[in-house]
């Protein structure tokens, strides 16, 4: 299962989560509709954070 979570500032969320030890699958990048990056939890469940294009810089 893959879960998505929308945010207003993906760079801020990414850096805060990375500082807390979250394992990411790269850095935020442009994807269809905005910017996104994947990560996993301690149980290797896949998640994405996504910033819609209306807020993407």
Coordinates of C-alpha atoms in Angstrom, one line a residue:
X1 CA 0.0 0.0 0.0
X2 CA 1.2 3.5 -0.9
X3 CA 0.0 6.5 1.1
X4 CA 0.2 10.2 0.1
X5 CA 0.1 13.3 2.3
X6 CA -0.2 16.8 0.9
X7 CA 1.7 19.7 2.4
X8 CA 2.2 23.4 1.8
X9 CA 6.1 23.5 2.0
X10 CA 7.7 20.2 0.9
X11 CA 11.2 21.4 1.4
X12 CA 10.5 22.3 5.0
X13 CA 8.7 19.0 5.7
X14 CA 11.5 17.1 4.0
X15 CA 14.2 18.7 6.1
X16 CA 12.4 18.4 9.4
X17 CA 11.6 14.7 8.7
X18 CA 15.1 13.9 7.5
X19 CA 16.5 15.5 10.7
X20 CA 14.3 13.1 12.7
X21 CA 15.8 10.1 10.9
X22 CA 13.2 9.4 8.3
X23 CA 14.5 7.3 5.4
X24 CA 13.7 9.0 2.0
X25 CA 14.0 7.7 -1.5
X26 CA 15.7 10.8 -2.8
X27 CA 15.0 14.5 -2.5
X28 CA 11.8 16.4 -3.4
X29 CA 11.5 16.8 -7.2
X30 CA 9.0 17.9 -9.8
X31 CA 6.4 15.3 -10.5
X32 CA 3.1 15.6 -12.4
X33 CA 0.9 18.1 -10.5
X34 CA 3.6 19.5 -8.1
X35 CA 6.6 18.3 -6.2
X36 CA 7.0 15.0 -4.3
X37 CA 9.3 12.6 -2.5
X38 CA 8.8 9.1 -1.2
X39 CA 9.8 7.8 2.2
X40 CA 9.3 4.7 4.4
X41 CA 8.4 4.1 8.0
X42 CA 10.1 1.7 10.5
X43 CA 8.1 -1.1 9.0
X44 CA 9.1 -0.3 5.4
X45 CA 5.6 1.0 4.5
X46 CA 5.8 3.4 1.6
X47 CA 4.6 7.0 1.8
X48 CA 4.9 10.2 -0.2
X49 CA 4.7 13.8 0.7
X50 CA 3.3 16.0 -2.1
X51 CA 3.1 19.7 -2.6
X52 CA 0.5 20.6 -5.2
X53 CA 1.6 22.8 -8.1
X54 CA -0.4 25.8 -6.9
X55 CA 2.1 25.9 -3.9
X56 CA 5.2 24.5 -5.7
X57 CA 8.1 26.8 -6.3

